[in-house]
Amino acid sequence: MITGDETWVYSWDPKTKRQSAEWRDFDEPRPEKVRRKQGALKVMHMIFFDMNGVILRWPVSIGTTINAQYYKKVLQDKLRPAIRKKRPGLLESGILFHHDNAPVHTARAVTDVLAGYKWELLEHPRYLPDLAPCNFHLFPKMIEHLRGQRFETEEDIIQATKVAIKNLDKCSYVTAFKDWLQRIEKCANNGGSYVE
C-alpha cells in the first residue's frame, strides 16, 4: 500500500510553545516570547510512502500550480519510476494506492492514469483529513524536526526536508499504517464522524 499527499515547508516555522518551554525555578521570571509568523519563502513537497519508508519526495518548483495535469505527470514520470527502483516487483504484484479526495487527486485525468496502471484506489472519506497518514503521521514528524530552523533559499528548504525525512525512524512507517487502520475503525464505529 502506498499513500501520498502534498505539504508546504516554510523557510521559518517557529517552535511551538511546548518545544520552546524551559524549566524555571518558582521565583524566576518567565522569559518574554515574541510571536513570530512563518517565513514567506516556502516549498511545496509531494511525498509518497509505504510501510518501508518514503518512495518519493518531490519538491515542486516555486510558481508551479499543482493541477490534475501536473499531478498526473508526477505519478507517471516520478512516482512510477521511483516504485520500480525502490520496490522492485511491486508494480507487477499490484498496488493499493491512497491519497485524499482533493479535487486534483479525483480529477478524471488522474483516475484514468491510475486505472490504466491497474492500481487499486482506496477511497478517502470526505472532510476527514486526519484519516490521511501523511496528515497525522509523516508531515507533523517532519515539520517538528524542521521547526525553529531558518532557511535562506529554496534549495536549503529542500535539503533540510530531505534530511528530516531521512532521520525519521523506519519503524514509524509501520506504526503509521497501524494507526491508520485504528483510525478508520474508530471512524466506522463512530458513524463516519471525525476521530483524533
JSON list of C-alpha atoms in Angstrom, two decimals:
[
{"chain": "A", "resi": 1, "resn": "MET", "atom": "CA", "xyz": [0.00, 0.00, 0.00]},
{"chain": "A", "resi": 2, "resn": "ILE", "atom": "CA", "xyz": [1.28, 3.44, -0.95]},
{"chain": "A", "resi": 3, "resn": "THR", "atom": "CA", "xyz": [-0.09, 6.74, 0.31]},
{"chain": "A", "resi": 4, "resn": "GLY", "atom": "CA", "xyz": [0.84, 10.31, -0.53]},
{"chain": "A", "resi": 5, "resn": "ASP", "atom": "CA", "xyz": [-0.04, 13.97, -0.28]},
{"chain": "A", "resi": 6, "resn": "GLU", "atom": "CA", "xyz": [1.37, 17.49, -0.55]},
{"chain": "A", "resi": 7, "resn": "THR", "atom": "CA", "xyz": [2.56, 19.89, 2.13]},
{"chain": "A", "resi": 8, "resn": "TRP", "atom": "CA", "xyz": [4.26, 23.27, 2.39]},
{"chain": "A", "resi": 9, "resn": "VAL", "atom": "CA", "xyz": [7.64, 23.56, 4.08]},
{"chain": "A", "resi": 10, "resn": "TYR", "atom": "CA", "xyz": [8.49, 27.11, 5.18]},
{"chain": "A", "resi": 11, "resn": "SER", "atom": "CA", "xyz": [11.83, 28.92, 5.41]},
{"chain": "A", "resi": 12, "resn": "TRP", "atom": "CA", "xyz": [10.97, 29.63, 9.04]},
{"chain": "A", "resi": 13, "resn": "ASP", "atom": "CA", "xyz": [8.46, 27.77, 11.17]},
{"chain": "A", "resi": 14, "resn": "PRO", "atom": "CA", "xyz": [8.68, 28.94, 14.79]},
{"chain": "A", "resi": 15, "resn": "LYS", "atom": "CA", "xyz": [8.85, 26.42, 17.57]},
{"chain": "A", "resi": 16, "resn": "THR", "atom": "CA", "xyz": [5.63, 25.56, 19.33]},
{"chain": "A", "resi": 17, "resn": "LYS", "atom": "CA", "xyz": [5.10, 26.67, 22.93]},
{"chain": "A", "resi": 18, "resn": "ARG", "atom": "CA", "xyz": [5.84, 23.14, 24.07]},
{"chain": "A", "resi": 19, "resn": "GLN", "atom": "CA", "xyz": [9.08, 22.97, 22.06]},
{"chain": "A", "resi": 20, "resn": "SER", "atom": "CA", "xyz": [10.31, 26.28, 23.47]},
{"chain": "A", "resi": 21, "resn": "ALA", "atom": "CA", "xyz": [9.31, 25.55, 27.07]},
{"chain": "A", "resi": 22, "resn": "GLU", "atom": "CA", "xyz": [12.02, 25.92, 29.71]},
{"chain": "A", "resi": 23, "resn": "TRP", "atom": "CA", "xyz": [12.22, 24.68, 33.28]},
{"chain": "A", "resi": 24, "resn": "ARG", "atom": "CA", "xyz": [12.41, 27.57, 35.73]},
{"chain": "A", "resi": 25, "resn": "ASP", "atom": "CA", "xyz": [12.63, 27.87, 39.47]},
{"chain": "A", "resi": 26, "resn": "PHE", "atom": "CA", "xyz": [9.43, 29.04, 41.11]},
{"chain": "A", "resi": 27, "resn": "ASP", "atom": "CA", "xyz": [10.78, 32.55, 41.80]},
{"chain": "A", "resi": 28, "resn": "GLU", "atom": "CA", "xyz": [12.37, 33.09, 38.35]},
{"chain": "A", "resi": 29, "resn": "PRO", "atom": "CA", "xyz": [10.53, 35.37, 35.90]},
{"chain": "A", "resi": 30, "resn": "ARG", "atom": "CA", "xyz": [9.13, 33.93, 32.70]},
{"chain": "A", "resi": 31, "resn": "PRO", "atom": "CA", "xyz": [11.12, 34.66, 29.57]},
{"chain": "A", "resi": 32, "resn": "GLU", "atom": "CA", "xyz": [9.47, 37.00, 27.08]},
{"chain": "A", "resi": 33, "resn": "LYS", "atom": "CA", "xyz": [8.32, 35.32, 23.92]},
{"chain": "A", "resi": 34, "resn": "VAL", "atom": "CA", "xyz": [7.73, 37.23, 20.73]},
{"chain": "A", "resi": 35, "resn": "ARG", "atom": "CA", "xyz": [5.07, 35.90, 18.40]},
{"chain": "A", "resi": 36, "resn": "ARG", "atom": "CA", "xyz": [6.63, 35.01, 15.10]},
{"chain": "A", "resi": 37, "resn": "LYS", "atom": "CA", "xyz": [4.99, 34.12, 11.83]},
{"chain": "A", "resi": 38, "resn": "GLN", "atom": "CA", "xyz": [6.09, 31.54, 9.32]},
{"chain": "A", "resi": 39, "resn": "GLY", "atom": "CA", "xyz": [8.62, 32.64, 6.72]},
{"chain": "A", "resi": 40, "resn": "ALA", "atom": "CA", "xyz": [7.44, 33.96, 3.37]},
{"chain": "A", "resi": 41, "resn": "LEU", "atom": "CA", "xyz": [9.62, 31.57, 1.33]},
{"chain": "A", "resi": 42, "resn": "LYS", "atom": "CA", "xyz": [8.06, 28.13, 1.09]},
{"chain": "A", "resi": 43, "resn": "VAL", "atom": "CA", "xyz": [8.38, 24.98, -1.00]},
{"chain": "A", "resi": 44, "resn": "MET", "atom": "CA", "xyz": [5.58, 22.52, -1.71]},
{"chain": "A", "resi": 45, "resn": "HIS", "atom": "CA", "xyz": [6.61, 18.89, -1.34]},
{"chain": "A", "resi": 46, "resn": "MET", "atom": "CA", "xyz": [4.75, 15.90, -2.76]},
{"chain": "A", "resi": 47, "resn": "ILE", "atom": "CA", "xyz": [5.61, 12.84, -0.67]},
{"chain": "A", "resi": 48, "resn": "PHE", "atom": "CA", "xyz": [4.60, 9.21, -1.18]},
{"chain": "A", "resi": 49, "resn": "PHE", "atom": "CA", "xyz": [5.43, 6.40, 1.23]},
{"chain": "A", "resi": 50, "resn": "ASP", "atom": "CA", "xyz": [4.64, 2.85, 2.24]},
{"chain": "A", "resi": 51, "resn": "MET", "atom": "CA", "xyz": [5.38, 0.72, 5.32]},
{"chain": "A", "resi": 52, "resn": "ASN", "atom": "CA", "xyz": [9.07, 0.59, 4.39]},
{"chain": "A", "resi": 53, "resn": "GLY", "atom": "CA", "xyz": [9.58, 4.34, 4.13]},
{"chain": "A", "resi": 54, "resn": "VAL", "atom": "CA", "xyz": [9.46, 7.19, 1.64]},
{"chain": "A", "resi": 55, "resn": "ILE", "atom": "CA", "xyz": [9.33, 6.18, -2.01]},
{"chain": "A", "resi": 56, "resn": "LEU", "atom": "CA", "xyz": [9.24, 9.69, -3.50]},
{"chain": "A", "resi": 57, "resn": "ARG", "atom": "CA", "xyz": [9.81, 13.17, -2.12]},
{"chain": "A", "resi": 58, "resn": "TRP", "atom": "CA", "xyz": [9.22, 15.62, -4.93]},
{"chain": "A", "resi": 59, "resn": "PRO", "atom": "CA", "xyz": [9.79, 19.36, -4.33]},
{"chain": "A", "resi": 60, "resn": "VAL", "atom": "CA", "xyz": [7.53, 21.42, -6.56]},
{"chain": "A", "resi": 61, "resn": "SER", "atom": "CA", "xyz": [9.22, 24.38, -8.24]},
{"chain": "A", "resi": 62, "resn": "ILE", "atom": "CA", "xyz": [8.19, 27.76, -6.87]},
{"chain": "A", "resi": 63, "resn": "GLY", "atom": "CA", "xyz": [5.43, 29.25, -9.00]},
{"chain": "A", "resi": 64, "resn": "THR", "atom": "CA", "xyz": [4.15, 25.87, -10.21]},
{"chain": "A", "resi": 65, "resn": "THR", "atom": "CA", "xyz": [0.47, 25.17, -9.70]},
{"chain": "A", "resi": 66, "resn": "ILE", "atom": "CA", "xyz": [-0.43, 21.63, -8.75]},
{"chain": "A", "resi": 67, "resn": "ASN", "atom": "CA", "xyz": [-3.35, 20.84, -11.02]},
{"chain": "A", "resi": 68, "resn": "ALA", "atom": "CA", "xyz": [-4.59, 17.50, -12.34]},
{"chain": "A", "resi": 69, "resn": "GLN", "atom": "CA", "xyz": [-2.18, 17.52, -15.29]},
{"chain": "A", "resi": 70, "resn": "TYR", "atom": "CA", "xyz": [0.82, 18.25, -13.07]},
{"chain": "A", "resi": 71, "resn": "TYR", "atom": "CA", "xyz": [-0.19, 15.60, -10.51]},
{"chain": "A", "resi": 72, "resn": "LYS", "atom": "CA", "xyz": [-0.74, 13.06, -13.30]},
{"chain": "A", "resi": 73, "resn": "LYS", "atom": "CA", "xyz": [2.72, 13.83, -14.68]},
{"chain": "A", "resi": 74, "resn": "VAL", "atom": "CA", "xyz": [4.31, 13.31, -11.24]},
{"chain": "A", "resi": 75, "resn": "LEU", "atom": "CA", "xyz": [2.54, 9.94, -10.93]},
{"chain": "A", "resi": 76, "resn": "GLN", "atom": "CA", "xyz": [3.74, 8.91, -14.40]},
{"chain": "A", "resi": 77, "resn": "ASP", "atom": "CA", "xyz": [7.23, 10.40, -14.56]},
{"chain": "A", "resi": 78, "resn": "LYS", "atom": "CA", "xyz": [8.34, 10.40, -10.92]},
{"chain": "A", "resi": 79, "resn": "LEU", "atom": "CA", "xyz": [6.34, 8.04, -8.68]},
{"chain": "A", "resi": 80, "resn": "ARG", "atom": "CA", "xyz": [6.08, 5.07, -11.02]},
{"chain": "A", "resi": 81, "resn": "PRO", "atom": "CA", "xyz": [9.85, 5.02, -11.79]},
{"chain": "A", "resi": 82, "resn": "ALA", "atom": "CA", "xyz": [10.61, 5.52, -8.06]},
{"chain": "A", "resi": 83, "resn": "ILE", "atom": "CA", "xyz": [8.45, 2.49, -7.20]},
{"chain": "A", "resi": 84, "resn": "ARG", "atom": "CA", "xyz": [10.22, 0.44, -9.88]},
{"chain": "A", "resi": 85, "resn": "LYS", "atom": "CA", "xyz": [13.62, 1.45, -8.46]},
{"chain": "A", "resi": 86, "resn": "LYS", "atom": "CA", "xyz": [12.92, 1.29, -4.71]},
{"chain": "A", "resi": 87, "resn": "ARG", "atom": "CA", "xyz": [10.33, -1.51, -4.56]},
{"chain": "A", "resi": 88, "resn": "PRO", "atom": "CA", "xyz": [11.25, -3.94, -7.38]},
{"chain": "A", "resi": 89, "resn": "GLY", "atom": "CA", "xyz": [8.37, -6.23, -8.26]},
{"chain": "A", "resi": 90, "resn": "LEU", "atom": "CA", "xyz": [5.70, -4.12, -6.56]},
{"chain": "A", "resi": 91, "resn": "LEU", "atom": "CA", "xyz": [4.33, -2.72, -9.82]},
{"chain": "A", "resi": 92, "resn": "GLU", "atom": "CA", "xyz": [3.81, -6.25, -11.13]},
{"chain": "A", "resi": 93, "resn": "SER", "atom": "CA", "xyz": [2.23, -7.59, -7.93]},
{"chain": "A", "resi": 94, "resn": "GLY", "atom": "CA", "xyz": [-0.37, -4.82, -7.70]},
{"chain": "A", "resi": 95, "resn": "ILE", "atom": "CA", "xyz": [-0.56, -1.60, -5.76]},
{"chain": "A", "resi": 96, "resn": "LEU", "atom": "CA", "xyz": [-3.11, -0.36, -3.25]},
{"chain": "A", "resi": 97, "resn": "PHE", "atom": "CA", "xyz": [-2.93, 3.41, -3.61]},
{"chain": "A", "resi": 98, "resn": "HIS", "atom": "CA", "xyz": [-4.30, 6.06, -1.26]},
{"chain": "A", "resi": 99, "resn": "HIS", "atom": "CA", "xyz": [-4.49, 9.81, -1.44]},
{"chain": "A", "resi": 100, "resn": "ASP", "atom": "CA", "xyz": [-7.10, 12.16, -0.04]},
{"chain": "A", "resi": 101, "resn": "ASN", "atom": "CA", "xyz": [-10.05, 13.36, -2.08]},
{"chain": "A", "resi": 102, "resn": "ALA", "atom": "CA", "xyz": [-8.67, 16.76, -3.07]},
{"chain": "A", "resi": 103, "resn": "PRO", "atom": "CA", "xyz": [-10.04, 17.79, -6.49]},
{"chain": "A", "resi": 104, "resn": "VAL", "atom": "CA", "xyz": [-6.59, 17.38, -8.05]},
{"chain": "A", "resi": 105, "resn": "HIS", "atom": "CA", "xyz": [-6.49, 13.75, -6.87]},
{"chain": "A", "resi": 106, "resn": "THR", "atom": "CA", "xyz": [-10.01, 12.89, -8.02]},
{"chain": "A", "resi": 107, "resn": "ALA", "atom": "CA", "xyz": [-9.80, 14.53, -11.45]},
{"chain": "A", "resi": 108, "resn": "ARG", "atom": "CA", "xyz": [-10.63, 12.33, -14.43]},
{"chain": "A", "resi": 109, "resn": "ALA", "atom": "CA", "xyz": [-7.10, 12.63, -15.87]},
{"chain": "A", "resi": 110, "resn": "VAL", "atom": "CA", "xyz": [-5.65, 11.24, -12.62]},
{"chain": "A", "resi": 111, "resn": "THR", "atom": "CA", "xyz": [-8.21, 8.46, -12.07]},
{"chain": "A", "resi": 112, "resn": "ASP", "atom": "CA", "xyz": [-7.77, 7.34, -15.69]},
{"chain": "A", "resi": 113, "resn": "VAL", "atom": "CA", "xyz": [-4.00, 7.03, -15.22]},
{"chain": "A", "resi": 114, "resn": "LEU", "atom": "CA", "xyz": [-4.42, 5.05, -12.00]},
{"chain": "A", "resi": 115, "resn": "ALA", "atom": "CA", "xyz": [-6.99, 2.77, -13.68]},
{"chain": "A", "resi": 116, "resn": "GLY", "atom": "CA", "xyz": [-4.58, 2.28, -16.59]},
{"chain": "A", "resi": 117, "resn": "TYR", "atom": "CA", "xyz": [-1.89, 1.18, -14.14]},
{"chain": "A", "resi": 118, "resn": "LYS", "atom": "CA", "xyz": [-4.44, -1.18, -12.52]},
{"chain": "A", "resi": 119, "resn": "TRP", "atom": "CA", "xyz": [-3.68, 0.35, -9.13]},
{"chain": "A", "resi": 120, "resn": "GLU", "atom": "CA", "xyz": [-6.47, -0.24, -6.66]},
{"chain": "A", "resi": 121, "resn": "LEU", "atom": "CA", "xyz": [-7.53, 3.15, -5.34]},
{"chain": "A", "resi": 122, "resn": "LEU", "atom": "CA", "xyz": [-8.58, 3.27, -1.69]},
{"chain": "A", "resi": 123, "resn": "GLU", "atom": "CA", "xyz": [-11.43, 5.67, -1.04]},
{"chain": "A", "resi": 124, "resn": "HIS", "atom": "CA", "xyz": [-10.85, 8.54, 1.37]},
{"chain": "A", "resi": 125, "resn": "PRO", "atom": "CA", "xyz": [-13.85, 9.88, 3.33]},
{"chain": "A", "resi": 126, "resn": "ARG", "atom": "CA", "xyz": [-14.83, 13.48, 2.67]},
{"chain": "A", "resi": 127, "resn": "TYR", "atom": "CA", "xyz": [-13.93, 16.17, 5.19]},
{"chain": "A", "resi": 128, "resn": "LEU", "atom": "CA", "xyz": [-11.71, 13.88, 7.29]},
{"chain": "A", "resi": 129, "resn": "PRO", "atom": "CA", "xyz": [-8.13, 14.99, 6.64]},
{"chain": "A", "resi": 130, "resn": "ASP", "atom": "CA", "xyz": [-6.92, 13.35, 9.85]},
{"chain": "A", "resi": 131, "resn": "LEU", "atom": "CA", "xyz": [-7.56, 9.96, 8.29]},
{"chain": "A", "resi": 132, "resn": "ALA", "atom": "CA", "xyz": [-4.69, 10.52, 5.84]},
{"chain": "A", "resi": 133, "resn": "PRO", "atom": "CA", "xyz": [-1.39, 9.02, 7.13]},
{"chain": "A", "resi": 134, "resn": "CYS", "atom": "CA", "xyz": [0.55, 11.97, 5.71]},
{"chain": "A", "resi": 135, "resn": "ASN", "atom": "CA", "xyz": [-1.50, 14.43, 7.76]},
{"chain": "A", "resi": 136, "resn": "PHE", "atom": "CA", "xyz": [-1.43, 12.63, 11.12]},
{"chain": "A", "resi": 137, "resn": "HIS", "atom": "CA", "xyz": [1.97, 10.96, 10.86]},
{"chain": "A", "resi": 138, "resn": "LEU", "atom": "CA", "xyz": [4.58, 11.97, 8.30]},
{"chain": "A", "resi": 139, "resn": "PHE", "atom": "CA", "xyz": [4.05, 15.72, 7.95]},
{"chain": "A", "resi": 140, "resn": "PRO", "atom": "CA", "xyz": [3.84, 16.51, 11.69]},
{"chain": "A", "resi": 141, "resn": "LYS", "atom": "CA", "xyz": [7.01, 14.49, 12.40]},
{"chain": "A", "resi": 142, "resn": "MET", "atom": "CA", "xyz": [8.84, 16.11, 9.50]},
{"chain": "A", "resi": 143, "resn": "ILE", "atom": "CA", "xyz": [7.75, 19.65, 10.47]},
{"chain": "A", "resi": 144, "resn": "GLU", "atom": "CA", "xyz": [8.65, 19.02, 14.12]},
{"chain": "A", "resi": 145, "resn": "HIS", "atom": "CA", "xyz": [12.20, 18.24, 13.00]},
{"chain": "A", "resi": 146, "resn": "LEU", "atom": "CA", "xyz": [12.37, 21.47, 10.93]},
{"chain": "A", "resi": 147, "resn": "ARG", "atom": "CA", "xyz": [10.76, 23.87, 13.42]},
{"chain": "A", "resi": 148, "resn": "GLY", "atom": "CA", "xyz": [12.97, 26.60, 14.79]},
{"chain": "A", "resi": 149, "resn": "GLN", "atom": "CA", "xyz": [15.44, 26.41, 11.88]},
{"chain": "A", "resi": 150, "resn": "ARG", "atom": "CA", "xyz": [15.85, 29.19, 9.32]},
{"chain": "A", "resi": 151, "resn": "PHE", "atom": "CA", "xyz": [16.42, 28.52, 5.65]},
{"chain": "A", "resi": 152, "resn": "GLU", "atom": "CA", "xyz": [17.60, 31.20, 3.25]},
{"chain": "A", "resi": 153, "resn": "THR", "atom": "CA", "xyz": [16.94, 29.57, -0.11]},
{"chain": "A", "resi": 154, "resn": "GLU", "atom": "CA", "xyz": [14.61, 27.13, -1.82]},
{"chain": "A", "resi": 155, "resn": "GLU", "atom": "CA", "xyz": [17.49, 24.64, -2.00]},
{"chain": "A", "resi": 156, "resn": "ASP", "atom": "CA", "xyz": [18.10, 24.96, 1.77]},
{"chain": "A", "resi": 157, "resn": "ILE", "atom": "CA", "xyz": [14.45, 24.04, 2.40]},
{"chain": "A", "resi": 158, "resn": "ILE", "atom": "CA", "xyz": [14.64, 21.09, 0.00]},
{"chain": "A", "resi": 159, "resn": "GLN", "atom": "CA", "xyz": [17.83, 19.72, 1.58]},
{"chain": "A", "resi": 160, "resn": "ALA", "atom": "CA", "xyz": [16.55, 20.18, 5.15]},
{"chain": "A", "resi": 161, "resn": "THR", "atom": "CA", "xyz": [13.33, 18.37, 4.26]},
{"chain": "A", "resi": 162, "resn": "LYS", "atom": "CA", "xyz": [15.32, 15.52, 2.75]},
{"chain": "A", "resi": 163, "resn": "VAL", "atom": "CA", "xyz": [17.37, 15.22, 5.96]},
{"chain": "A", "resi": 164, "resn": "ALA", "atom": "CA", "xyz": [14.27, 15.45, 8.18]},
{"chain": "A", "resi": 165, "resn": "ILE", "atom": "CA", "xyz": [12.65, 12.56, 6.32]},
{"chain": "A", "resi": 166, "resn": "LYS", "atom": "CA", "xyz": [15.85, 10.53, 6.31]},
{"chain": "A", "resi": 167, "resn": "ASN", "atom": "CA", "xyz": [16.11, 10.93, 10.10]},
{"chain": "A", "resi": 168, "resn": "LEU", "atom": "CA", "xyz": [12.63, 9.51, 10.76]},
{"chain": "A", "resi": 169, "resn": "ASP", "atom": "CA", "xyz": [12.61, 6.14, 12.48]},
{"chain": "A", "resi": 170, "resn": "LYS", "atom": "CA", "xyz": [12.00, 3.38, 9.92]},
{"chain": "A", "resi": 171, "resn": "CYS", "atom": "CA", "xyz": [9.60, 1.60, 12.31]},
{"chain": "A", "resi": 172, "resn": "SER", "atom": "CA", "xyz": [7.40, 4.68, 12.41]},
{"chain": "A", "resi": 173, "resn": "TYR", "atom": "CA", "xyz": [6.10, 3.95, 8.90]},
{"chain": "A", "resi": 174, "resn": "VAL", "atom": "CA", "xyz": [4.70, 0.60, 10.04]},
{"chain": "A", "resi": 175, "resn": "THR", "atom": "CA", "xyz": [3.20, 2.40, 13.05]},
{"chain": "A", "resi": 176, "resn": "ALA", "atom": "CA", "xyz": [1.61, 4.97, 10.73]},
{"chain": "A", "resi": 177, "resn": "PHE", "atom": "CA", "xyz": [-0.28, 2.28, 8.84]},
{"chain": "A", "resi": 178, "resn": "LYS", "atom": "CA", "xyz": [-1.33, 0.51, 12.05]},
{"chain": "A", "resi": 179, "resn": "ASP", "atom": "CA", "xyz": [-2.58, 3.84, 13.44]},
{"chain": "A", "resi": 180, "resn": "TRP", "atom": "CA", "xyz": [-4.37, 4.50, 10.17]},
{"chain": "A", "resi": 181, "resn": "LEU", "atom": "CA", "xyz": [-6.29, 1.22, 10.40]},
{"chain": "A", "resi": 182, "resn": "GLN", "atom": "CA", "xyz": [-7.25, 2.02, 14.01]},
{"chain": "A", "resi": 183, "resn": "ARG", "atom": "CA", "xyz": [-8.46, 5.49, 12.97]},
{"chain": "A", "resi": 184, "resn": "ILE", "atom": "CA", "xyz": [-10.52, 4.02, 10.14]},
{"chain": "A", "resi": 185, "resn": "GLU", "atom": "CA", "xyz": [-12.08, 1.52, 12.55]},
{"chain": "A", "resi": 186, "resn": "LYS", "atom": "CA", "xyz": [-12.87, 4.30, 15.08]},
{"chain": "A", "resi": 187, "resn": "CYS", "atom": "CA", "xyz": [-14.38, 6.40, 12.32]},
{"chain": "A", "resi": 188, "resn": "ALA", "atom": "CA", "xyz": [-16.55, 3.50, 11.14]},
{"chain": "A", "resi": 189, "resn": "ASN", "atom": "CA", "xyz": [-17.65, 2.73, 14.71]},
{"chain": "A", "resi": 190, "resn": "ASN", "atom": "CA", "xyz": [-18.42, 6.42, 15.19]},
{"chain": "A", "resi": 191, "resn": "GLY", "atom": "CA", "xyz": [-20.81, 6.58, 12.24]},
{"chain": "A", "resi": 192, "resn": "GLY", "atom": "CA", "xyz": [-18.23, 8.20, 9.97]},
{"chain": "A", "resi": 193, "resn": "SER", "atom": "CA", "xyz": [-17.54, 11.11, 12.31]},
{"chain": "A", "resi": 194, "resn": "TYR", "atom": "CA", "xyz": [-14.20, 12.82, 12.93]},
{"chain": "A", "resi": 195, "resn": "VAL", "atom": "CA", "xyz": [-11.69, 10.99, 15.12]},
{"chain": "A", "resi": 196, "resn": "GLU", "atom": "CA", "xyz": [-8.33, 12.04, 16.55]}
]
